[in-house]
Short mmCIF file of C-alpha atoms and ligand atoms in Angstrom, two decimals:
data_model
loop_
_atom_site.label_atom_id
_atom_site.label_comp_id
_atom_site.label_asym_id
_atom_site.label_seq_id
_atom_site.Cartn_x
_atom_site.Cartn_y
_atom_site.Cartn_z
CA MET A 256 62.42 -45.64 143.54
CA ASN A 257 62.19 -46.56 139.94
CA ASP A 258 59.41 -45.04 137.68
CA PHE A 259 56.50 -47.32 137.10
CA VAL A 260 53.04 -47.73 135.68
CA TYR A 261 50.47 -49.37 137.83
CA GLU A 262 47.17 -50.29 136.42
CA ASN A 263 44.42 -52.38 138.34
CA PRO A 264 41.02 -52.48 136.97
CA THR A 265 39.58 -55.23 139.26
CA LYS A 266 36.71 -54.81 141.74
CA ILE A 267 37.24 -56.86 144.82
CA LEU A 268 34.14 -58.22 146.98
CA PHE A 269 35.74 -59.48 150.12
CA GLY A 270 33.91 -61.25 153.03
CA ARG A 271 31.49 -63.81 154.25
CA GLY A 272 28.59 -64.54 151.67
CA VAL A 273 29.97 -62.38 148.88
CA ILE A 274 29.17 -64.85 146.20
CA ASP A 275 25.50 -63.78 146.77
CA GLN A 276 26.47 -60.68 144.90
CA LEU A 277 27.50 -62.48 141.67
CA GLY A 278 24.16 -62.16 139.94
CA GLY A 279 24.08 -58.59 140.49
CA GLU A 280 27.58 -57.91 139.21
CA LEU A 281 26.90 -59.87 136.15
CA LYS A 282 23.55 -58.02 135.52
CA ARG A 283 25.57 -54.72 135.97
CA LEU A 284 27.96 -55.73 133.21
CA GLY A 285 25.03 -56.68 130.86
CA VAL A 286 26.26 -60.47 130.84
CA ARG A 287 23.62 -63.13 129.25
CA LYS A 288 25.88 -66.24 129.02
CA VAL A 289 28.86 -67.30 130.98
CA LEU A 290 31.46 -70.04 130.48
CA LEU A 291 31.83 -71.50 134.05
CA VAL A 292 35.36 -72.78 134.50
CA TYR A 293 36.39 -75.08 137.39
CA GLY A 294 38.72 -77.87 138.44
CA GLY A 295 38.38 -81.41 139.59
CA GLY A 296 35.43 -81.01 141.88
CA SER A 297 36.54 -79.21 145.01
CA ILE A 298 33.83 -76.59 144.45
CA LYS A 299 31.16 -79.22 144.20
CA ALA A 300 32.40 -80.70 147.58
CA ASN A 301 32.39 -77.54 149.66
CA GLY A 302 29.13 -76.04 148.24
CA VAL A 303 30.74 -73.14 146.13
CA TYR A 304 29.44 -74.52 142.77
CA ASP A 305 25.82 -74.72 144.20
CA SER A 306 26.13 -70.98 145.42
CA VAL A 307 27.40 -69.96 142.08
CA ILE A 308 24.73 -71.90 140.13
CA ALA A 309 21.92 -70.36 142.34
CA GLN A 310 23.16 -66.93 141.63
CA LEU A 311 23.44 -67.53 137.85
CA SER A 312 19.96 -69.04 137.79
CA ALA A 313 18.35 -66.35 139.93
CA CYS A 314 19.48 -63.59 137.58
CA GLY A 315 18.71 -65.55 134.51
CA VAL A 316 22.27 -65.94 133.06
CA ALA A 317 22.86 -68.94 130.87
CA VAL A 318 25.76 -71.19 131.61
CA VAL A 319 28.00 -73.48 129.65
CA GLU A 320 30.15 -75.59 131.94
CA HIS A 321 33.97 -76.22 131.47
CA GLY A 322 35.26 -78.34 134.42
CA GLY A 323 38.31 -80.37 134.68
CA VAL A 324 40.99 -77.75 134.80
CA ARG A 325 44.29 -79.42 135.97
CA GLY A 326 46.57 -77.78 138.53
CA ASN A 327 49.26 -76.28 136.27
CA PRO A 328 46.69 -75.99 133.59
CA VAL A 329 47.38 -77.23 130.10
CA LEU A 330 47.14 -75.73 126.60
CA SER A 331 44.91 -78.48 125.20
CA HIS A 332 42.14 -77.80 127.93
CA VAL A 333 42.58 -74.12 127.20
CA GLN A 334 41.72 -74.95 123.55
CA GLU A 335 38.75 -76.84 124.43
CA GLY A 336 37.39 -73.95 126.48
CA ILE A 337 38.10 -71.58 123.60
CA ALA A 338 36.09 -73.81 121.19
CA LYS A 339 33.11 -73.80 123.57
CA VAL A 340 33.12 -70.03 123.79
CA ARG A 341 33.11 -69.69 120.03
CA ALA A 342 30.28 -72.26 119.59
CA GLU A 343 28.08 -70.84 122.33
CA GLN A 344 28.48 -67.03 121.87
CA ILE A 345 29.57 -66.55 125.54
CA ASP A 346 29.91 -63.04 127.03
CA LEU A 347 32.07 -63.53 130.11
CA ILE A 348 34.46 -66.15 131.46
CA CYS A 349 33.81 -66.97 135.22
CA GLY A 350 36.46 -68.91 136.93
CA VAL A 351 35.56 -70.58 140.27
CA GLY A 352 38.46 -72.12 142.08
CA GLY A 353 42.22 -71.64 142.63
CA GLY A 354 44.92 -69.91 140.55
CA SER A 355 44.89 -72.69 137.82
CA VAL A 356 41.39 -72.16 137.12
CA VAL A 357 41.55 -68.33 137.06
CA ASP A 358 44.53 -68.56 134.73
CA GLU A 359 42.79 -70.90 132.52
CA SER A 360 39.76 -68.58 132.38
CA LYS A 361 42.09 -65.82 131.43
CA ALA A 362 43.80 -67.79 128.61
CA ILE A 363 40.35 -68.82 127.19
CA ALA A 364 39.40 -65.26 127.36
CA LEU A 365 42.40 -64.26 125.36
CA GLY A 366 42.32 -66.93 122.69
CA ALA A 367 38.50 -66.61 122.10
CA ALA A 368 38.72 -62.92 121.39
CA SER A 369 41.23 -63.53 118.49
CA ASP A 370 41.84 -65.45 115.35
CA ILE A 371 45.57 -65.91 116.46
CA ASP A 372 46.40 -69.29 118.24
CA VAL A 373 46.59 -68.51 121.89
CA TRP A 374 49.99 -69.97 122.42
CA GLU A 375 51.52 -67.39 120.15
CA PHE A 376 50.65 -64.87 123.10
CA PHE A 377 52.28 -67.00 125.59
CA ALA A 378 55.30 -67.58 123.42
CA LYS A 379 55.73 -63.83 123.00
CA ARG A 380 55.49 -63.97 119.33
CA GLU A 381 52.20 -61.93 119.25
CA THR A 382 50.87 -59.19 121.34
CA PRO A 383 47.27 -59.46 122.57
CA GLN A 384 44.85 -56.68 121.61
CA GLN A 385 41.47 -57.80 123.10
CA ALA A 386 40.04 -60.46 125.47
CA LEU A 387 36.69 -61.40 126.82
CA PRO A 388 35.97 -60.05 130.32
CA VAL A 389 36.84 -62.42 133.23
CA MET A 390 35.37 -62.84 136.69
CA ALA A 391 36.83 -65.04 139.53
CA VAL A 392 35.39 -66.63 142.57
CA LEU A 393 38.60 -67.52 144.43
CA THR A 394 38.68 -70.55 146.57
CA LEU A 395 42.67 -70.85 146.97
CA PRO A 396 44.56 -67.84 147.98
CA ALA A 397 48.12 -68.14 146.56
CA THR A 398 48.77 -66.90 143.15
CA GLY A 399 47.23 -63.42 143.18
CA SER A 400 45.60 -64.14 139.77
CA GLU A 401 42.36 -62.68 141.19
CA MET A 402 43.77 -59.26 141.05
CA ASN A 403 46.52 -59.31 138.51
CA GLY A 404 46.85 -59.59 134.83
CA ILE A 405 48.98 -62.63 134.70
CA ALA A 406 48.03 -66.12 133.37
CA VAL A 407 50.36 -69.12 133.33
CA VAL A 408 49.78 -72.12 131.11
CA THR A 409 51.74 -75.27 130.07
CA ASN A 410 52.16 -76.36 126.65
CA GLU A 411 52.34 -80.05 127.39
CA GLU A 412 53.73 -80.96 124.00
CA THR A 413 56.94 -78.98 124.76
CA ASP A 414 56.86 -78.74 128.62
CA GLU A 415 57.05 -74.92 128.20
CA LYS A 416 55.16 -73.33 131.14
CA ASN A 417 54.91 -69.61 130.25
CA ALA A 418 53.18 -66.57 131.76
CA ILE A 419 51.58 -63.70 129.90
CA VAL A 420 51.27 -60.27 131.68
CA CYS A 421 48.54 -57.93 130.47
CA PRO A 422 46.65 -56.02 133.16
CA ALA A 423 44.54 -54.08 130.85
CA LEU A 424 43.06 -57.14 129.26
CA LEU A 425 43.45 -59.96 131.91
CA ASN A 426 42.77 -58.41 135.29
CA PRO A 427 39.41 -59.92 136.37
CA LYS A 428 36.50 -57.28 136.26
CA VAL A 429 35.22 -58.51 139.48
CA SER A 430 36.79 -61.01 142.10
CA PHE A 431 34.75 -62.63 144.78
CA MET A 432 36.77 -63.62 147.91
CA ASP A 433 34.90 -65.30 150.81
CA PRO A 434 37.56 -66.72 153.28
CA GLU A 435 35.04 -69.38 154.48
CA THR A 436 35.34 -71.01 151.06
CA THR A 437 39.13 -71.76 151.95
CA PHE A 438 38.25 -73.62 155.10
CA SER A 439 38.09 -76.79 153.01
CA LEU A 440 41.78 -76.36 151.94
CA SER A 441 43.86 -79.19 153.42
CA LEU A 442 46.91 -78.05 155.50
CA GLN A 443 49.14 -79.28 152.58
CA GLN A 444 47.43 -77.08 150.16
CA THR A 445 47.51 -74.21 152.54
CA SER A 446 51.36 -74.71 153.09
CA PHE A 447 51.99 -74.93 149.40
CA ALA A 448 49.84 -71.57 149.11
CA CYS A 449 52.00 -70.16 152.04
CA THR A 450 55.47 -70.81 150.12
CA ASP A 451 54.07 -69.34 146.96
CA ILE A 452 52.87 -66.16 148.65
CA LEU A 453 56.12 -65.72 150.50
CA SER A 454 58.01 -66.26 147.23
CA HIS A 455 56.21 -63.54 145.49
CA LEU A 456 57.00 -61.28 148.30
CA MET A 457 60.60 -62.36 148.70
CA GLU A 458 61.98 -62.44 145.12
CA GLY A 459 61.85 -58.59 144.47
CA TYR A 460 62.90 -57.89 148.04
CA LEU A 461 65.93 -60.31 147.77
CA THR A 462 67.17 -59.53 144.18
CA THR A 463 67.27 -55.77 144.00
CA PRO A 464 70.54 -54.15 144.20
CA ALA A 465 69.09 -51.36 146.31
CA GLU A 466 70.49 -51.00 149.72
CA ARG A 467 67.03 -50.25 151.10
CA LEU A 468 63.64 -49.61 149.83
CA LEU A 469 61.76 -47.03 152.04
CA VAL A 470 58.22 -48.05 151.04
CA GLN A 471 58.55 -51.54 149.68
CA ASP A 472 60.84 -52.95 152.62
CA PRO A 473 58.29 -52.36 155.26
CA VAL A 474 55.29 -53.30 153.17
CA ILE A 475 56.74 -56.55 152.08
CA GLU A 476 58.06 -57.32 155.55
CA GLY A 477 54.65 -56.61 157.11
CA VAL A 478 52.72 -58.64 154.47
CA ALA A 479 55.17 -61.55 154.77
CA ARG A 480 54.97 -61.64 158.49
CA SER A 481 51.25 -61.66 158.35
CA VAL A 482 51.33 -64.65 156.09
CA MET A 483 53.65 -66.53 158.53
CA ASP A 484 51.36 -65.51 161.55
CA SER A 485 48.13 -66.47 159.88
CA MET A 486 49.72 -69.83 158.62
CA ALA A 487 50.56 -70.68 162.18
CA VAL A 488 47.04 -69.96 163.52
CA ILE A 489 45.52 -71.92 160.50
CA MET A 490 47.76 -74.83 161.35
CA LYS A 491 46.05 -75.13 164.87
CA ASN A 492 42.68 -74.17 163.62
CA PRO A 493 41.90 -74.49 159.91
CA SER A 494 38.48 -72.77 160.44
CA ASP A 495 39.94 -69.58 162.14
CA TYR A 496 37.99 -66.87 160.12
CA ASP A 497 40.41 -64.09 160.84
CA ALA A 498 43.47 -65.99 159.95
CA ARG A 499 42.12 -67.36 156.79
CA ALA A 500 40.81 -63.82 155.92
CA ALA A 501 44.40 -62.31 156.73
CA PHE A 502 46.01 -65.19 154.55
CA MET A 503 43.77 -64.50 151.63
CA TRP A 504 44.21 -60.83 151.39
CA SER A 505 47.92 -61.19 151.87
CA ALA A 506 48.04 -63.52 148.82
CA THR A 507 46.29 -60.90 146.77
CA LEU A 508 48.55 -58.05 147.96
CA GLY A 509 51.55 -60.12 147.57
CA TRP A 510 51.31 -60.58 143.79
CA SER A 511 49.09 -57.73 142.62
CA GLY A 512 52.14 -55.52 141.77
CA ILE A 513 51.40 -53.31 144.72
CA CYS A 514 54.24 -54.63 146.79
CA GLN A 515 56.73 -54.49 143.87
CA ALA A 516 55.97 -51.24 142.21
CA GLY A 517 59.15 -49.07 142.02
CA ILE A 518 61.75 -51.69 143.19
CA PRO A 519 64.77 -51.06 141.08
CA ALA A 520 66.19 -54.06 138.99
CA TRP A 521 64.61 -57.03 140.49
CA GLY A 522 64.03 -60.38 138.93
CA MET A 523 62.18 -63.75 139.65
CA PRO A 524 64.95 -66.34 139.28
CA CYS A 525 63.32 -68.87 141.70
CA HIS A 526 60.02 -68.81 139.49
CA ALA A 527 62.13 -69.12 136.35
CA LEU A 528 63.67 -72.18 137.88
CA GLU A 529 60.45 -73.55 139.58
CA MET A 530 58.28 -73.29 136.33
CA PRO A 531 60.10 -76.08 134.47
CA LEU A 532 59.98 -78.32 137.59
CA SER A 533 56.27 -78.18 137.94
CA ALA A 534 55.78 -78.51 134.20
CA VAL A 535 57.92 -81.57 133.89
CA CYS A 536 56.91 -83.32 137.18
CA ASP A 537 53.54 -81.83 137.63
CA ILE A 538 54.02 -81.02 141.25
CA ALA A 539 52.29 -78.09 143.00
CA HIS A 540 54.03 -74.79 142.30
CA GLY A 541 54.32 -73.90 145.94
CA ALA A 542 55.95 -77.26 146.59
CA GLY A 543 58.52 -76.59 143.69
CA LEU A 544 59.35 -73.23 145.32
CA SER A 545 60.09 -74.56 148.65
CA ILE A 546 62.51 -77.17 146.90
CA ILE A 547 64.23 -74.38 144.71
CA ILE A 548 64.32 -71.33 146.92
CA PRO A 549 66.84 -72.68 149.67
CA ALA A 550 68.95 -74.37 146.76
CA TRP A 551 68.89 -70.93 144.86
CA MET A 552 69.91 -69.12 147.95
CA ARG A 553 72.91 -71.43 148.75
CA VAL A 554 74.28 -71.58 145.20
CA ALA A 555 73.43 -68.19 143.84
CA GLY A 556 72.71 -66.03 146.92
CA ALA A 557 76.19 -64.51 147.52
CA ARG A 558 75.55 -61.66 145.14
CA HIS A 559 72.39 -60.74 147.13
CA GLU A 560 74.01 -61.31 150.75
CA HIS A 561 72.97 -57.90 152.21
CA ARG A 562 69.30 -58.48 151.25
CA ILE A 563 69.18 -61.91 152.28
CA LEU A 564 70.67 -61.23 155.68
CA GLN A 565 68.24 -58.45 156.07
CA PHE A 566 65.38 -60.97 155.12
CA GLY A 567 66.74 -63.18 157.90
CA ARG A 568 66.68 -60.52 160.41
CA ARG A 569 63.51 -58.88 159.57
CA ILE A 570 61.18 -61.59 158.28
CA LEU A 571 62.49 -64.74 159.73
CA GLY A 572 63.29 -62.92 163.04
CA LEU A 573 66.93 -64.08 163.29
CA ASP A 574 69.05 -61.96 165.77
CA ASN A 575 72.16 -61.59 163.62
CA PRO A 576 72.33 -64.29 160.99
CA SER A 577 76.12 -64.96 160.02
CA SER A 578 75.80 -66.11 156.44
CA VAL A 579 73.56 -66.67 153.42
CA ASP A 580 73.75 -70.37 154.31
CA ALA A 581 72.48 -69.66 157.93
CA VAL A 582 69.36 -67.93 156.58
CA ALA A 583 68.72 -70.78 154.07
CA ASP A 584 68.98 -73.39 156.89
CA VAL A 585 66.22 -71.49 158.76
CA LEU A 586 64.21 -70.98 155.71
CA THR A 587 64.55 -74.85 154.97
CA ALA A 588 63.48 -75.77 158.65
CA TYR A 589 60.39 -73.10 158.28
CA TYR A 590 59.27 -74.99 155.06
CA ARG A 591 59.61 -78.40 156.81
CA SER A 592 57.76 -77.06 159.75
CA ILE A 593 54.63 -76.27 157.63
CA GLY A 594 54.78 -79.48 155.64
CA SER A 595 56.24 -78.21 152.24
CA PRO A 596 59.10 -80.46 150.67
CA VAL A 597 62.70 -79.08 150.66
CA SER A 598 64.27 -81.37 148.11
CA CYS A 599 63.11 -83.26 145.08
CA ALA A 600 63.68 -86.58 146.91
CA GLU A 601 61.14 -85.42 149.68
CA ALA A 602 58.69 -84.53 146.88
CA GLY A 603 59.01 -87.97 145.45
CA ILE A 604 60.42 -86.83 141.99
CA ASP A 605 63.72 -87.52 140.17
CA PRO A 606 63.83 -85.03 137.31
CA ASP A 607 66.20 -85.07 134.29
CA LEU A 608 68.38 -81.99 135.21
CA ASP A 609 69.45 -81.44 131.63
CA ARG A 610 65.86 -80.99 130.46
CA LEU A 611 65.06 -78.65 133.43
CA THR A 612 68.26 -76.65 132.66
CA ASN A 613 67.32 -76.16 128.97
CA LEU A 614 63.86 -75.13 129.80
CA ALA A 615 65.12 -72.71 132.63
CA PHE A 616 67.75 -71.30 130.41
CA ASP A 617 65.23 -70.35 127.81
CA SER A 618 62.96 -68.67 130.30
CA PHE A 619 65.94 -66.64 131.83
CA LYS A 620 66.78 -65.42 128.29
CA GLN A 621 63.15 -64.43 127.70
CA ARG A 622 63.30 -62.57 131.20
CA GLY A 623 66.42 -60.80 130.04
CA MET A 624 68.46 -62.43 132.93
CA HIS A 625 71.49 -63.30 131.19
CA ASP A 626 73.90 -63.87 134.05
CA TYR A 627 72.17 -67.32 134.64
CA THR A 628 74.41 -69.48 132.64
CA LYS A 629 73.55 -73.19 132.03
CA GLU A 630 76.30 -74.06 134.54
CA LEU A 631 74.85 -72.11 137.25
CA ILE A 632 71.23 -73.23 136.61
CA THR A 633 72.43 -76.86 136.67
CA ASP A 634 74.41 -76.28 140.00
CA ILE A 635 71.14 -74.86 141.48
CA TYR A 636 69.24 -77.98 140.36
CA LYS A 637 71.83 -80.39 141.66
CA GLN A 638 71.42 -78.63 145.04
CA SER A 639 67.80 -79.01 145.05
CA ILE A 640 68.07 -82.86 144.45
O1 LIG B 1020 40.79 -78.70 141.09
P1 LIG B 1020 40.01 -78.63 142.14
O2 LIG B 1020 39.18 -79.77 142.39
O3 LIG B 1020 39.27 -77.27 142.21
O4 LIG B 1020 41.04 -78.68 143.42
C1 LIG B 1020 42.14 -77.65 143.69
C2 LIG B 1020 43.54 -78.40 143.28
O5 LIG B 1020 43.60 -79.70 143.28
C3 LIG B 1020 42.27 -77.55 145.09
N1 LIG B 1020 41.46 -76.42 145.62
C4 LIG B 1020 41.18 -75.20 145.14
N2 LIG B 1020 40.28 -74.68 146.23
C5 LIG B 1020 40.02 -75.51 147.12
C6 LIG B 1020 40.66 -76.82 146.77
N3 LIG B 1020 40.46 -77.79 147.59
C7 LIG B 1020 39.74 -77.73 148.61
N4 LIG B 1020 39.01 -76.58 149.05
C8 LIG B 1020 39.24 -75.62 148.31
N5 LIG B 1020 38.76 -74.27 148.56
O6 LIG B 1020 43.64 -77.07 145.20
C9 LIG B 1020 44.43 -77.70 144.18
C10 LIG B 1020 45.38 -76.81 143.60
O7 LIG B 1020 44.85 -75.64 142.86
P2 LIG B 1020 45.58 -74.69 142.00
O8 LIG B 1020 44.50 -73.84 141.36
O9 LIG B 1020 46.15 -75.54 140.87
O10 LIG B 1020 46.48 -74.08 142.91
P3 LIG B 1020 47.21 -72.58 142.91
O11 LIG B 1020 46.16 -71.67 143.26
O12 LIG B 1020 48.39 -72.61 143.76
O13 LIG B 1020 47.55 -72.41 141.33
C11 LIG B 1020 48.65 -72.82 140.78
C12 LIG B 1020 48.70 -72.38 139.42
O14 LIG B 1020 49.03 -71.00 139.27
C13 LIG B 1020 50.24 -70.59 138.59
C14 LIG B 1020 51.11 -71.73 139.06
O15 LIG B 1020 52.41 -71.95 138.19
C15 LIG B 1020 50.23 -72.91 138.85
O16 LIG B 1020 49.96 -73.29 137.47
N6 LIG B 1020 50.70 -69.24 139.06
C16 LIG B 1020 50.04 -68.21 138.74
C17 LIG B 1020 50.32 -66.95 138.89
C18 LIG B 1020 49.51 -65.74 138.49
N7 LIG B 1020 48.52 -65.95 137.64
O17 LIG B 1020 49.88 -64.59 138.87
C19 LIG B 1020 51.69 -66.49 139.62
C20 LIG B 1020 52.20 -67.86 140.32
O18 LIG B 1020 53.43 -67.54 140.60
C21 LIG B 1020 52.13 -69.00 139.65
O19 LIG B 1020 52.93 -69.33 138.72
ZN1 LIG B 1021 54.25 -68.25 142.30
#
């Protein structure tokens, strides 16, 4: 077990109808004016927007809207949000939607509280000192952004998709999680979420050099199996409350840092390889992961053989997998079975591999993972074609 610091200042309200407590929470925090951040309209179609607006008007909180957040949120839209906050003297940023909306809300909260250009924080040239408070009404469980201090934004001028990690400033103050708001997700959106949640659980599990993790192994295995079990139920009945609820809480646990705390020397190579793919080709993050992970396993998995075989046995339920490739085959079949693509061709994209390699190489360098050479990175991308 490695030493660690774990900080989590988020209050979670989970269950049917929890959005009805939004007004009370805003009053408790003394908020008078919010920036309401949302995406392309799903919250208007499923009634969440109306519930939020009803709460805001009932408690007399003024609203400035900032809709139109894109999947894989972009810097220019973040900058527009920052300008609104400065012009309107906003007290709190309230993101209503999926991970993209919550991440953009955090980026706005960071940028609006400082004179420094917000990208400087994402480029790691500056360290953030303050941020406005954020709340999240989550409608797509996948990224864990509702209970972590991470935000991911793409600079569309350079195709750099960077993450910032700052729990003290960026963890939402309160997150509202009503599993019924996720009934309107399509099966495809749910399957992309499933691949993302599993990847957050898998990456530390697979890449640690530790033989076994006495706490983290059983925790990660249990949460991962719960994700796969609830996904199977959702595929048969998308409105099964218990399955949607299990899926939603598993997503939060999966990337809140709870499962990873204390794991020795682990990394996120598949996320480092996926970020350039979704930045350049604008595909869903989860779709990018189901393309990258089997390719990574086949090309770079030998050094993690012991952990990959254990993953095959304990999470995929294989009797006695004979090789890394055998596990990759079963994982590929699983992704296909839930409707997530396993190659660039299946996703209908034909990316420039040199461009991806250069972007990923810089990302590995930033993460201190110097054993990922350009040759190795290109080989993994070639395998994913
Ligand atoms: O834009 P709207 O209209 O809201 O529609 C969204 C969007 O089209 C839709 N949606 C959301 N809730 C819905 C719904 N449709 C129907 N019913 C609902 N209840 O789903 C689509 C995808 O939404 P998005 O927020 O983009 O998906 P996700 O939550 O997967 O977020 C992806 C972003 O998060 C980043 C990814 O890189 C990507 O940019 N990540 C953030 C992390 C973090 N903060 O910790 C970690 C992750 O590894 C990831 O990198
Ligand atoms: Zn992810």
